């Protein structure tokens, strides 16, 4: 899991919702649910409370659907079945969409993004439960099972090539959930909304008639912000070495470089804005692996993509279009 960015100025508008309306007369309505091992939230502005509630419920239902489908922990999920059996017949269209995005990102990043790193995560987690790290042999064994081309995606069937190959979609599923949830809100005629599934998607403006704003956590101080992002129609995702660290010095954590079988060493966090939350989600993970120089170079070639990278010494590098509000 990623440590979440946190709402800042947007929450100020939400807190005032109980006492007043926005300039348009719309009131702010919100809802929350559990998914992806955390609390997801939806906030919408609308004059009609009943319609707003229907939109919120539909958005939360979409996020819950993605969680049920793509959980690596739930034996009822299709992803669990794929990892257990090495194959899955008649995969859901949403699972196919996410797997195809994964393949596209792997090709784009020359393998920096790789959904088959799950064996490495398992090796480190099991070692952490014994208050240690995997041995060189255990790490090599996990790395030998990694390779994005081991996943074969066809309309009627998904296959994993090799023994004990396993897939995680933690680098895409929450972003995809945000995209589906936002689409559900807009289908109900809602023009102003902010969705937080661990990644952020927004549409329209907040109650103060300003851009929805999100505070990005400082990677070394959970009470501080590295910056405040004004969402300009793009989605936001942040990945960091602090989210699920295996060692107190953040050297070993939940993001893995497929080429080395261990965590990347340069960056502490990456925040990405992109046209979709799923793309922002995947790129934030890939950019952690690629490092600042390669990430900024690649982002410059991608329409609508900007990033803020922070290395382990605290050096911040923002691309020219990164929508920093404060």
JSON list of C-alpha atoms in Angstrom, two decimals, residues 33-266:
[
{"chain": "A", "resi": 33, "resn": "UNK", "atom": "CA", "xyz": [-16.31, 3.07, 2.44]},
{"chain": "A", "resi": 34, "resn": "UNK", "atom": "CA", "xyz": [-13.58, 0.51, 3.07]},
{"chain": "A", "resi": 35, "resn": "UNK", "atom": "CA", "xyz": [-11.67, -0.82, 0.06]},
{"chain": "A", "resi": 36, "resn": "UNK", "atom": "CA", "xyz": [-8.06, -1.62, -0.82]},
{"chain": "A", "resi": 37, "resn": "UNK", "atom": "CA", "xyz": [-7.33, -1.98, 2.87]},
{"chain": "A", "resi": 38, "resn": "UNK", "atom": "CA", "xyz": [-8.10, 1.67, 3.56]},
{"chain": "A", "resi": 39, "resn": "UNK", "atom": "CA", "xyz": [-10.92, 4.23, 3.61]},
{"chain": "A", "resi": 40, "resn": "UNK", "atom": "CA", "xyz": [-11.97, 5.63, 0.26]},
{"chain": "A", "resi": 41, "resn": "UNK", "atom": "CA", "xyz": [-13.97, 8.84, 0.00]},
{"chain": "A", "resi": 42, "resn": "UNK", "atom": "CA", "xyz": [-16.18, 10.65, -2.49]},
{"chain": "A", "resi": 43, "resn": "UNK", "atom": "CA", "xyz": [-17.17, 14.32, -2.20]},
{"chain": "A", "resi": 44, "resn": "UNK", "atom": "CA", "xyz": [-19.60, 15.99, -4.62]},
{"chain": "A", "resi": 45, "resn": "UNK", "atom": "CA", "xyz": [-21.20, 19.40, -4.95]},
{"chain": "A", "resi": 46, "resn": "UNK", "atom": "CA", "xyz": [-24.85, 19.47, -6.04]},
{"chain": "A", "resi": 47, "resn": "UNK", "atom": "CA", "xyz": [-28.14, 21.14, -5.20]},
{"chain": "A", "resi": 48, "resn": "UNK", "atom": "CA", "xyz": [-30.07, 17.86, -5.08]},
{"chain": "A", "resi": 49, "resn": "UNK", "atom": "CA", "xyz": [-29.13, 15.80, -2.02]},
{"chain": "A", "resi": 50, "resn": "UNK", "atom": "CA", "xyz": [-30.89, 12.66, -3.29]},
{"chain": "A", "resi": 51, "resn": "UNK", "atom": "CA", "xyz": [-29.09, 12.74, -6.63]},
{"chain": "A", "resi": 52, "resn": "UNK", "atom": "CA", "xyz": [-25.79, 13.46, -4.89]},
{"chain": "A", "resi": 53, "resn": "UNK", "atom": "CA", "xyz": [-26.27, 10.44, -2.62]},
{"chain": "A", "resi": 54, "resn": "UNK", "atom": "CA", "xyz": [-27.08, 8.21, -5.60]},
{"chain": "A", "resi": 55, "resn": "UNK", "atom": "CA", "xyz": [-23.91, 9.40, -7.35]},
{"chain": "A", "resi": 56, "resn": "UNK", "atom": "CA", "xyz": [-21.77, 8.81, -4.27]},
{"chain": "A", "resi": 57, "resn": "UNK", "atom": "CA", "xyz": [-23.20, 5.32, -3.78]},
{"chain": "A", "resi": 58, "resn": "UNK", "atom": "CA", "xyz": [-22.55, 4.48, -7.44]},
{"chain": "A", "resi": 59, "resn": "UNK", "atom": "CA", "xyz": [-18.96, 5.73, -7.20]},
{"chain": "A", "resi": 60, "resn": "UNK", "atom": "CA", "xyz": [-18.24, 3.75, -4.03]},
{"chain": "A", "resi": 61, "resn": "UNK", "atom": "CA", "xyz": [-19.79, 0.66, -5.63]},
{"chain": "A", "resi": 62, "resn": "UNK", "atom": "CA", "xyz": [-17.45, 0.96, -8.61]},
{"chain": "A", "resi": 63, "resn": "UNK", "atom": "CA", "xyz": [-14.41, 1.21, -6.35]},
{"chain": "A", "resi": 64, "resn": "UNK", "atom": "CA", "xyz": [-15.57, -1.78, -4.30]},
{"chain": "A", "resi": 65, "resn": "UNK", "atom": "CA", "xyz": [-16.05, -3.75, -7.53]},
{"chain": "A", "resi": 66, "resn": "UNK", "atom": "CA", "xyz": [-12.43, -3.13, -8.56]},
{"chain": "A", "resi": 67, "resn": "UNK", "atom": "CA", "xyz": [-11.22, -4.14, -5.10]},
{"chain": "A", "resi": 68, "resn": "UNK", "atom": "CA", "xyz": [-13.19, -7.40, -5.19]},
{"chain": "A", "resi": 69, "resn": "UNK", "atom": "CA", "xyz": [-11.95, -8.19, -8.67]},
{"chain": "A", "resi": 70, "resn": "UNK", "atom": "CA", "xyz": [-8.27, -7.37, -8.24]},
{"chain": "A", "resi": 71, "resn": "UNK", "atom": "CA", "xyz": [-7.45, -8.07, -4.59]},
{"chain": "A", "resi": 72, "resn": "UNK", "atom": "CA", "xyz": [-4.35, -10.18, -3.99]},
{"chain": "A", "resi": 73, "resn": "UNK", "atom": "CA", "xyz": [-5.72, -11.14, -0.57]},
{"chain": "A", "resi": 74, "resn": "UNK", "atom": "CA", "xyz": [-9.33, -12.16, -1.30]},
{"chain": "A", "resi": 75, "resn": "UNK", "atom": "CA", "xyz": [-9.77, -15.80, -2.41]},
{"chain": "A", "resi": 76, "resn": "UNK", "atom": "CA", "xyz": [-12.95, -14.70, -4.22]},
{"chain": "A", "resi": 77, "resn": "UNK", "atom": "CA", "xyz": [-11.11, -12.29, -6.54]},
{"chain": "A", "resi": 78, "resn": "UNK", "atom": "CA", "xyz": [-10.19, -13.12, -10.12]},
{"chain": "A", "resi": 79, "resn": "UNK", "atom": "CA", "xyz": [-6.62, -12.01, -9.49]},
{"chain": "A", "resi": 80, "resn": "UNK", "atom": "CA", "xyz": [-6.33, -14.46, -6.59]},
{"chain": "A", "resi": 81, "resn": "UNK", "atom": "CA", "xyz": [-7.58, -17.24, -8.86]},
{"chain": "A", "resi": 82, "resn": "UNK", "atom": "CA", "xyz": [-5.07, -16.27, -11.55]},
{"chain": "A", "resi": 83, "resn": "UNK", "atom": "CA", "xyz": [-2.18, -16.38, -9.10]},
{"chain": "A", "resi": 84, "resn": "UNK", "atom": "CA", "xyz": [-3.36, -19.69, -7.61]},
{"chain": "A", "resi": 85, "resn": "UNK", "atom": "CA", "xyz": [-3.95, -21.50, -10.89]},
{"chain": "A", "resi": 86, "resn": "UNK", "atom": "CA", "xyz": [-1.56, -19.74, -13.27]},
{"chain": "A", "resi": 87, "resn": "UNK", "atom": "CA", "xyz": [-4.43, -19.17, -15.69]},
{"chain": "A", "resi": 88, "resn": "UNK", "atom": "CA", "xyz": [-7.87, -17.56, -15.74]},
{"chain": "A", "resi": 89, "resn": "UNK", "atom": "CA", "xyz": [-10.62, -18.24, -18.25]},
{"chain": "A", "resi": 90, "resn": "UNK", "atom": "CA", "xyz": [-13.23, -15.63, -19.14]},
{"chain": "A", "resi": 91, "resn": "UNK", "atom": "CA", "xyz": [-11.58, -12.73, -17.30]},
{"chain": "A", "resi": 92, "resn": "UNK", "atom": "CA", "xyz": [-13.69, -9.69, -16.49]},
{"chain": "A", "resi": 93, "resn": "UNK", "atom": "CA", "xyz": [-13.36, -6.80, -18.95]},
{"chain": "A", "resi": 94, "resn": "UNK", "atom": "CA", "xyz": [-12.08, -4.52, -16.19]},
{"chain": "A", "resi": 95, "resn": "UNK", "atom": "CA", "xyz": [-9.32, -6.96, -15.27]},
{"chain": "A", "resi": 96, "resn": "UNK", "atom": "CA", "xyz": [-8.34, -7.14, -18.92]},
{"chain": "A", "resi": 97, "resn": "UNK", "atom": "CA", "xyz": [-8.25, -3.35, -19.16]},
{"chain": "A", "resi": 98, "resn": "UNK", "atom": "CA", "xyz": [-5.89, -3.06, -16.20]},
{"chain": "A", "resi": 99, "resn": "UNK", "atom": "CA", "xyz": [-3.64, -5.88, -17.37]},
{"chain": "A", "resi": 100, "resn": "UNK", "atom": "CA", "xyz": [-3.35, -4.30, -20.81]},
{"chain": "A", "resi": 101, "resn": "UNK", "atom": "CA", "xyz": [-2.44, -0.98, -19.25]},
{"chain": "A", "resi": 102, "resn": "UNK", "atom": "CA", "xyz": [0.19, -2.83, -17.22]},
{"chain": "A", "resi": 103, "resn": "UNK", "atom": "CA", "xyz": [1.69, -4.33, -20.38]},
{"chain": "A", "resi": 104, "resn": "UNK", "atom": "CA", "xyz": [1.72, -0.95, -22.11]},
{"chain": "A", "resi": 105, "resn": "UNK", "atom": "CA", "xyz": [3.47, 0.66, -19.14]},
{"chain": "A", "resi": 106, "resn": "UNK", "atom": "CA", "xyz": [6.03, -2.15, -18.96]},
{"chain": "A", "resi": 107, "resn": "UNK", "atom": "CA", "xyz": [6.87, -1.67, -22.62]},
{"chain": "A", "resi": 108, "resn": "UNK", "atom": "CA", "xyz": [6.97, 2.13, -22.26]},
{"chain": "A", "resi": 109, "resn": "UNK", "atom": "CA", "xyz": [9.28, 2.02, -19.23]},
{"chain": "A", "resi": 110, "resn": "UNK", "atom": "CA", "xyz": [11.44, -0.84, -20.53]},
{"chain": "A", "resi": 111, "resn": "UNK", "atom": "CA", "xyz": [10.36, -3.09, -17.71]},
{"chain": "A", "resi": 112, "resn": "UNK", "atom": "CA", "xyz": [10.64, -0.64, -14.82]},
{"chain": "A", "resi": 113, "resn": "UNK", "atom": "CA", "xyz": [6.94, -1.17, -14.26]},
{"chain": "A", "resi": 114, "resn": "UNK", "atom": "CA", "xyz": [6.31, -4.88, -13.72]},
{"chain": "A", "resi": 115, "resn": "UNK", "atom": "CA", "xyz": [3.26, -6.49, -12.12]},
{"chain": "A", "resi": 116, "resn": "UNK", "atom": "CA", "xyz": [5.09, -9.81, -11.61]},
{"chain": "A", "resi": 117, "resn": "UNK", "atom": "CA", "xyz": [7.19, -8.49, -8.69]},
{"chain": "A", "resi": 118, "resn": "UNK", "atom": "CA", "xyz": [4.78, -10.14, -6.25]},
{"chain": "A", "resi": 119, "resn": "UNK", "atom": "CA", "xyz": [7.22, -13.02, -5.45]},
{"chain": "A", "resi": 120, "resn": "UNK", "atom": "CA", "xyz": [9.79, -10.44, -4.34]},
{"chain": "A", "resi": 121, "resn": "UNK", "atom": "CA", "xyz": [7.26, -8.72, -2.09]},
{"chain": "A", "resi": 122, "resn": "UNK", "atom": "CA", "xyz": [6.34, -12.06, -0.56]},
{"chain": "A", "resi": 123, "resn": "UNK", "atom": "CA", "xyz": [10.00, -12.92, 0.09]},
{"chain": "A", "resi": 124, "resn": "UNK", "atom": "CA", "xyz": [10.61, -9.60, 1.85]},
{"chain": "A", "resi": 125, "resn": "UNK", "atom": "CA", "xyz": [7.38, -9.75, 3.83]},
{"chain": "A", "resi": 126, "resn": "UNK", "atom": "CA", "xyz": [8.09, -13.26, 5.07]},
{"chain": "A", "resi": 127, "resn": "UNK", "atom": "CA", "xyz": [11.61, -12.25, 6.07]},
{"chain": "A", "resi": 128, "resn": "UNK", "atom": "CA", "xyz": [10.29, -9.12, 7.81]},
{"chain": "A", "resi": 129, "resn": "UNK", "atom": "CA", "xyz": [7.99, -11.30, 9.91]},
{"chain": "A", "resi": 130, "resn": "UNK", "atom": "CA", "xyz": [11.19, -12.91, 11.23]},
{"chain": "A", "resi": 131, "resn": "UNK", "atom": "CA", "xyz": [12.72, -9.44, 11.76]},
{"chain": "A", "resi": 132, "resn": "UNK", "atom": "CA", "xyz": [15.16, -9.92, 8.91]},
{"chain": "A", "resi": 133, "resn": "UNK", "atom": "CA", "xyz": [15.72, -9.67, 5.18]},
{"chain": "A", "resi": 134, "resn": "UNK", "atom": "CA", "xyz": [15.66, -12.40, 2.53]},
{"chain": "A", "resi": 135, "resn": "UNK", "atom": "CA", "xyz": [18.89, -14.28, 1.99]},
{"chain": "A", "resi": 136, "resn": "UNK", "atom": "CA", "xyz": [20.70, -13.79, -1.29]},
{"chain": "A", "resi": 137, "resn": "UNK", "atom": "CA", "xyz": [19.37, -17.17, -2.42]},
{"chain": "A", "resi": 138, "resn": "UNK", "atom": "CA", "xyz": [15.79, -16.31, -1.50]},
{"chain": "A", "resi": 139, "resn": "UNK", "atom": "CA", "xyz": [16.03, -12.97, -3.27]},
{"chain": "A", "resi": 140, "resn": "UNK", "atom": "CA", "xyz": [17.49, -14.61, -6.37]},
{"chain": "A", "resi": 141, "resn": "UNK", "atom": "CA", "xyz": [14.70, -17.17, -6.33]},
{"chain": "A", "resi": 142, "resn": "UNK", "atom": "CA", "xyz": [12.08, -14.43, -6.22]},
{"chain": "A", "resi": 143, "resn": "UNK", "atom": "CA", "xyz": [13.78, -12.43, -8.93]},
{"chain": "A", "resi": 144, "resn": "UNK", "atom": "CA", "xyz": [13.89, -15.48, -11.20]},
{"chain": "A", "resi": 145, "resn": "UNK", "atom": "CA", "xyz": [10.08, -15.50, -11.24]},
{"chain": "A", "resi": 146, "resn": "UNK", "atom": "CA", "xyz": [9.81, -11.86, -12.31]},
{"chain": "A", "resi": 147, "resn": "UNK", "atom": "CA", "xyz": [9.28, -10.70, -15.89]},
{"chain": "A", "resi": 148, "resn": "UNK", "atom": "CA", "xyz": [6.38, -8.75, -17.34]},
{"chain": "A", "resi": 149, "resn": "UNK", "atom": "CA", "xyz": [6.34, -10.86, -20.51]},
{"chain": "A", "resi": 150, "resn": "UNK", "atom": "CA", "xyz": [5.40, -13.86, -18.36]},
{"chain": "A", "resi": 151, "resn": "UNK", "atom": "CA", "xyz": [1.81, -12.54, -18.39]},
{"chain": "A", "resi": 152, "resn": "UNK", "atom": "CA", "xyz": [-0.12, -13.46, -21.54]},
{"chain": "A", "resi": 153, "resn": "UNK", "atom": "CA", "xyz": [-3.35, -11.50, -21.92]},
{"chain": "A", "resi": 154, "resn": "UNK", "atom": "CA", "xyz": [-6.04, -12.65, -24.33]},
{"chain": "A", "resi": 155, "resn": "UNK", "atom": "CA", "xyz": [-9.72, -11.79, -24.40]},
{"chain": "A", "resi": 156, "resn": "UNK", "atom": "CA", "xyz": [-10.83, -15.25, -23.31]},
{"chain": "A", "resi": 157, "resn": "UNK", "atom": "CA", "xyz": [-7.87, -16.27, -21.16]},
{"chain": "A", "resi": 158, "resn": "UNK", "atom": "CA", "xyz": [-4.97, -14.95, -19.10]},
{"chain": "A", "resi": 159, "resn": "UNK", "atom": "CA", "xyz": [-1.90, -17.13, -18.55]},
{"chain": "A", "resi": 160, "resn": "UNK", "atom": "CA", "xyz": [1.17, -16.87, -16.33]},
{"chain": "A", "resi": 161, "resn": "UNK", "atom": "CA", "xyz": [4.28, -18.45, -17.83]},
{"chain": "A", "resi": 162, "resn": "UNK", "atom": "CA", "xyz": [6.46, -20.28, -15.32]},
{"chain": "A", "resi": 163, "resn": "UNK", "atom": "CA", "xyz": [6.16, -21.89, -11.93]},
{"chain": "A", "resi": 164, "resn": "UNK", "atom": "CA", "xyz": [5.12, -19.76, -8.94]},
{"chain": "A", "resi": 165, "resn": "UNK", "atom": "CA", "xyz": [4.76, -16.60, -11.01]},
{"chain": "A", "resi": 166, "resn": "UNK", "atom": "CA", "xyz": [2.36, -14.17, -9.31]},
{"chain": "A", "resi": 167, "resn": "UNK", "atom": "CA", "xyz": [0.86, -10.81, -10.21]},
{"chain": "A", "resi": 168, "resn": "UNK", "atom": "CA", "xyz": [0.03, -7.75, -8.13]},
{"chain": "A", "resi": 169, "resn": "UNK", "atom": "CA", "xyz": [-2.10, -4.89, -9.43]},
{"chain": "A", "resi": 170, "resn": "UNK", "atom": "CA", "xyz": [-1.50, -2.64, -6.42]},
{"chain": "A", "resi": 171, "resn": "UNK", "atom": "CA", "xyz": [0.24, -0.18, -8.75]},
{"chain": "A", "resi": 172, "resn": "UNK", "atom": "CA", "xyz": [-2.84, 0.28, -10.95]},
{"chain": "A", "resi": 173, "resn": "UNK", "atom": "CA", "xyz": [-6.05, -0.92, -9.30]},
{"chain": "A", "resi": 174, "resn": "UNK", "atom": "CA", "xyz": [-6.65, 2.07, -7.03]},
{"chain": "A", "resi": 175, "resn": "UNK", "atom": "CA", "xyz": [-6.13, 4.45, -9.90]},
{"chain": "A", "resi": 176, "resn": "UNK", "atom": "CA", "xyz": [-8.49, 2.48, -12.10]},
{"chain": "A", "resi": 177, "resn": "UNK", "atom": "CA", "xyz": [-11.05, 2.51, -9.28]},
{"chain": "A", "resi": 178, "resn": "UNK", "atom": "CA", "xyz": [-10.81, 6.30, -9.11]},
{"chain": "A", "resi": 179, "resn": "UNK", "atom": "CA", "xyz": [-11.39, 6.55, -12.86]},
{"chain": "A", "resi": 180, "resn": "UNK", "atom": "CA", "xyz": [-14.46, 4.31, -12.74]},
{"chain": "A", "resi": 181, "resn": "UNK", "atom": "CA", "xyz": [-15.81, 6.11, -9.68]},
{"chain": "A", "resi": 182, "resn": "UNK", "atom": "CA", "xyz": [-15.43, 9.50, -11.33]},
{"chain": "A", "resi": 183, "resn": "UNK", "atom": "CA", "xyz": [-17.20, 8.21, -14.45]},
{"chain": "A", "resi": 184, "resn": "UNK", "atom": "CA", "xyz": [-20.07, 6.98, -12.27]},
{"chain": "A", "resi": 185, "resn": "UNK", "atom": "CA", "xyz": [-20.38, 10.38, -10.61]},
{"chain": "A", "resi": 186, "resn": "UNK", "atom": "CA", "xyz": [-20.44, 12.18, -13.94]},
{"chain": "A", "resi": 187, "resn": "UNK", "atom": "CA", "xyz": [-23.03, 9.77, -15.32]},
{"chain": "A", "resi": 188, "resn": "UNK", "atom": "CA", "xyz": [-25.34, 11.10, -12.60]},
{"chain": "A", "resi": 189, "resn": "UNK", "atom": "CA", "xyz": [-24.88, 14.64, -13.86]},
{"chain": "A", "resi": 190, "resn": "UNK", "atom": "CA", "xyz": [-22.46, 15.74, -11.14]},
{"chain": "A", "resi": 191, "resn": "UNK", "atom": "CA", "xyz": [-20.12, 18.44, -12.40]},
{"chain": "A", "resi": 192, "resn": "UNK", "atom": "CA", "xyz": [-18.02, 18.98, -9.26]},
{"chain": "A", "resi": 193, "resn": "UNK", "atom": "CA", "xyz": [-16.43, 16.05, -7.45]},
{"chain": "A", "resi": 194, "resn": "UNK", "atom": "CA", "xyz": [-13.30, 14.82, -5.72]},
{"chain": "A", "resi": 195, "resn": "UNK", "atom": "CA", "xyz": [-12.58, 11.10, -5.35]},
{"chain": "A", "resi": 196, "resn": "UNK", "atom": "CA", "xyz": [-9.94, 9.51, -3.16]},
{"chain": "A", "resi": 197, "resn": "UNK", "atom": "CA", "xyz": [-9.27, 5.80, -3.56]},
{"chain": "A", "resi": 198, "resn": "UNK", "atom": "CA", "xyz": [-5.66, 6.19, -2.48]},
{"chain": "A", "resi": 199, "resn": "UNK", "atom": "CA", "xyz": [-5.18, 8.00, -5.79]},
{"chain": "A", "resi": 200, "resn": "UNK", "atom": "CA", "xyz": [-7.11, 11.17, -6.58]},
{"chain": "A", "resi": 201, "resn": "UNK", "atom": "CA", "xyz": [-9.45, 12.07, -9.42]},
{"chain": "A", "resi": 202, "resn": "UNK", "atom": "CA", "xyz": [-11.38, 15.33, -9.60]},
{"chain": "A", "resi": 203, "resn": "UNK", "atom": "CA", "xyz": [-13.83, 17.16, -11.81]},
{"chain": "A", "resi": 204, "resn": "UNK", "atom": "CA", "xyz": [-14.95, 20.77, -11.69]},
{"chain": "A", "resi": 205, "resn": "UNK", "atom": "CA", "xyz": [-14.26, 22.93, -8.65]},
{"chain": "A", "resi": 206, "resn": "UNK", "atom": "CA", "xyz": [-14.68, 22.93, -4.89]},
{"chain": "A", "resi": 207, "resn": "UNK", "atom": "CA", "xyz": [-17.19, 24.89, -2.83]},
{"chain": "A", "resi": 208, "resn": "UNK", "atom": "CA", "xyz": [-15.04, 28.02, -2.98]},
{"chain": "A", "resi": 209, "resn": "UNK", "atom": "CA", "xyz": [-15.16, 27.84, -6.79]},
{"chain": "A", "resi": 210, "resn": "UNK", "atom": "CA", "xyz": [-11.48, 26.99, -6.87]},
{"chain": "A", "resi": 211, "resn": "UNK", "atom": "CA", "xyz": [-9.54, 23.93, -7.99]},
{"chain": "A", "resi": 212, "resn": "UNK", "atom": "CA", "xyz": [-9.73, 20.93, -5.68]},
{"chain": "A", "resi": 213, "resn": "UNK", "atom": "CA", "xyz": [-6.43, 20.90, -3.82]},
{"chain": "A", "resi": 214, "resn": "UNK", "atom": "CA", "xyz": [-4.46, 17.97, -2.42]},
{"chain": "A", "resi": 215, "resn": "UNK", "atom": "CA", "xyz": [-1.57, 18.13, 0.01]},
{"chain": "A", "resi": 216, "resn": "UNK", "atom": "CA", "xyz": [1.30, 15.80, -0.83]},
{"chain": "A", "resi": 217, "resn": "UNK", "atom": "CA", "xyz": [2.99, 14.35, 2.25]},
{"chain": "A", "resi": 218, "resn": "UNK", "atom": "CA", "xyz": [6.64, 15.02, 2.94]},
{"chain": "A", "resi": 219, "resn": "UNK", "atom": "CA", "xyz": [8.33, 11.59, 2.61]},
{"chain": "A", "resi": 220, "resn": "UNK", "atom": "CA", "xyz": [10.26, 12.07, 5.86]},
{"chain": "A", "resi": 221, "resn": "UNK", "atom": "CA", "xyz": [7.70, 13.95, 7.97]},
{"chain": "A", "resi": 222, "resn": "UNK", "atom": "CA", "xyz": [4.16, 12.61, 8.03]},
{"chain": "A", "resi": 223, "resn": "UNK", "atom": "CA", "xyz": [2.92, 15.86, 9.63]},
{"chain": "A", "resi": 224, "resn": "UNK", "atom": "CA", "xyz": [4.32, 18.08, 6.86]},
{"chain": "A", "resi": 225, "resn": "UNK", "atom": "CA", "xyz": [3.54, 18.68, 3.23]},
{"chain": "A", "resi": 226, "resn": "UNK", "atom": "CA", "xyz": [5.97, 18.61, 0.33]},
{"chain": "A", "resi": 227, "resn": "UNK", "atom": "CA", "xyz": [3.51, 20.74, -1.61]},
{"chain": "A", "resi": 228, "resn": "UNK", "atom": "CA", "xyz": [-0.14, 21.42, -2.38]},
{"chain": "A", "resi": 229, "resn": "UNK", "atom": "CA", "xyz": [-1.41, 20.40, -5.80]},
{"chain": "A", "resi": 230, "resn": "UNK", "atom": "CA", "xyz": [-4.29, 22.16, -7.50]},
{"chain": "A", "resi": 231, "resn": "UNK", "atom": "CA", "xyz": [-6.06, 19.53, -9.58]},
{"chain": "A", "resi": 232, "resn": "UNK", "atom": "CA", "xyz": [-6.56, 20.95, -13.05]},
{"chain": "A", "resi": 233, "resn": "UNK", "atom": "CA", "xyz": [-8.67, 18.16, -14.52]},
{"chain": "A", "resi": 234, "resn": "UNK", "atom": "CA", "xyz": [-5.86, 15.65, -14.23]},
{"chain": "A", "resi": 235, "resn": "UNK", "atom": "CA", "xyz": [-5.54, 12.89, -11.63]},
{"chain": "A", "resi": 236, "resn": "UNK", "atom": "CA", "xyz": [-2.86, 12.63, -8.95]},
{"chain": "A", "resi": 237, "resn": "UNK", "atom": "CA", "xyz": [-0.97, 9.63, -7.56]},
{"chain": "A", "resi": 238, "resn": "UNK", "atom": "CA", "xyz": [1.96, 9.46, -5.16]},
{"chain": "A", "resi": 239, "resn": "UNK", "atom": "CA", "xyz": [4.36, 6.58, -4.49]},
{"chain": "A", "resi": 240, "resn": "UNK", "atom": "CA", "xyz": [6.97, 6.61, -1.75]},
{"chain": "A", "resi": 241, "resn": "UNK", "atom": "CA", "xyz": [9.53, 4.50, 0.05]},
{"chain": "A", "resi": 242, "resn": "UNK", "atom": "CA", "xyz": [7.79, 5.23, 3.38]},
{"chain": "A", "resi": 243, "resn": "UNK", "atom": "CA", "xyz": [4.47, 3.59, 2.48]},
{"chain": "A", "resi": 244, "resn": "UNK", "atom": "CA", "xyz": [5.43, 0.05, 3.51]},
{"chain": "A", "resi": 245, "resn": "UNK", "atom": "CA", "xyz": [9.07, -0.05, 4.48]},
{"chain": "A", "resi": 246, "resn": "UNK", "atom": "CA", "xyz": [10.75, -3.29, 5.47]},
{"chain": "A", "resi": 247, "resn": "UNK", "atom": "CA", "xyz": [13.62, -1.45, 7.19]},
{"chain": "A", "resi": 248, "resn": "UNK", "atom": "CA", "xyz": [13.62, 1.71, 9.30]},
{"chain": "A", "resi": 249, "resn": "UNK", "atom": "CA", "xyz": [16.08, 3.44, 6.96]},
{"chain": "A", "resi": 250, "resn": "UNK", "atom": "CA", "xyz": [13.65, 3.06, 4.00]},
{"chain": "A", "resi": 251, "resn": "UNK", "atom": "CA", "xyz": [16.32, 1.23, 1.98]},
{"chain": "A", "resi": 252, "resn": "UNK", "atom": "CA", "xyz": [14.06, -1.82, 1.54]},
{"chain": "A", "resi": 253, "resn": "UNK", "atom": "CA", "xyz": [10.39, -1.17, 0.88]},
{"chain": "A", "resi": 254, "resn": "UNK", "atom": "CA", "xyz": [7.36, -2.30, -1.12]},
{"chain": "A", "resi": 255, "resn": "UNK", "atom": "CA", "xyz": [8.49, -0.96, -4.50]},
{"chain": "A", "resi": 256, "resn": "UNK", "atom": "CA", "xyz": [10.88, -3.24, -6.37]},
{"chain": "A", "resi": 257, "resn": "UNK", "atom": "CA", "xyz": [13.25, -2.75, -9.27]},
{"chain": "A", "resi": 258, "resn": "UNK", "atom": "CA", "xyz": [12.72, -5.85, -11.42]},
{"chain": "A", "resi": 259, "resn": "UNK", "atom": "CA", "xyz": [16.30, -5.60, -12.67]},
{"chain": "A", "resi": 260, "resn": "UNK", "atom": "CA", "xyz": [17.86, -5.89, -9.21]},
{"chain": "A", "resi": 261, "resn": "UNK", "atom": "CA", "xyz": [15.24, -7.72, -7.17]},
{"chain": "A", "resi": 262, "resn": "UNK", "atom": "CA", "xyz": [15.39, -5.04, -4.47]},
{"chain": "A", "resi": 263, "resn": "UNK", "atom": "CA", "xyz": [14.04, -1.54, -3.88]},
{"chain": "A", "resi": 264, "resn": "UNK", "atom": "CA", "xyz": [15.31, 1.37, -6.01]},
{"chain": "A", "resi": 265, "resn": "UNK", "atom": "CA", "xyz": [17.84, 3.53, -4.20]},
{"chain": "A", "resi": 266, "resn": "UNK", "atom": "CA", "xyz": [17.49, 7.12, -5.43]}
]
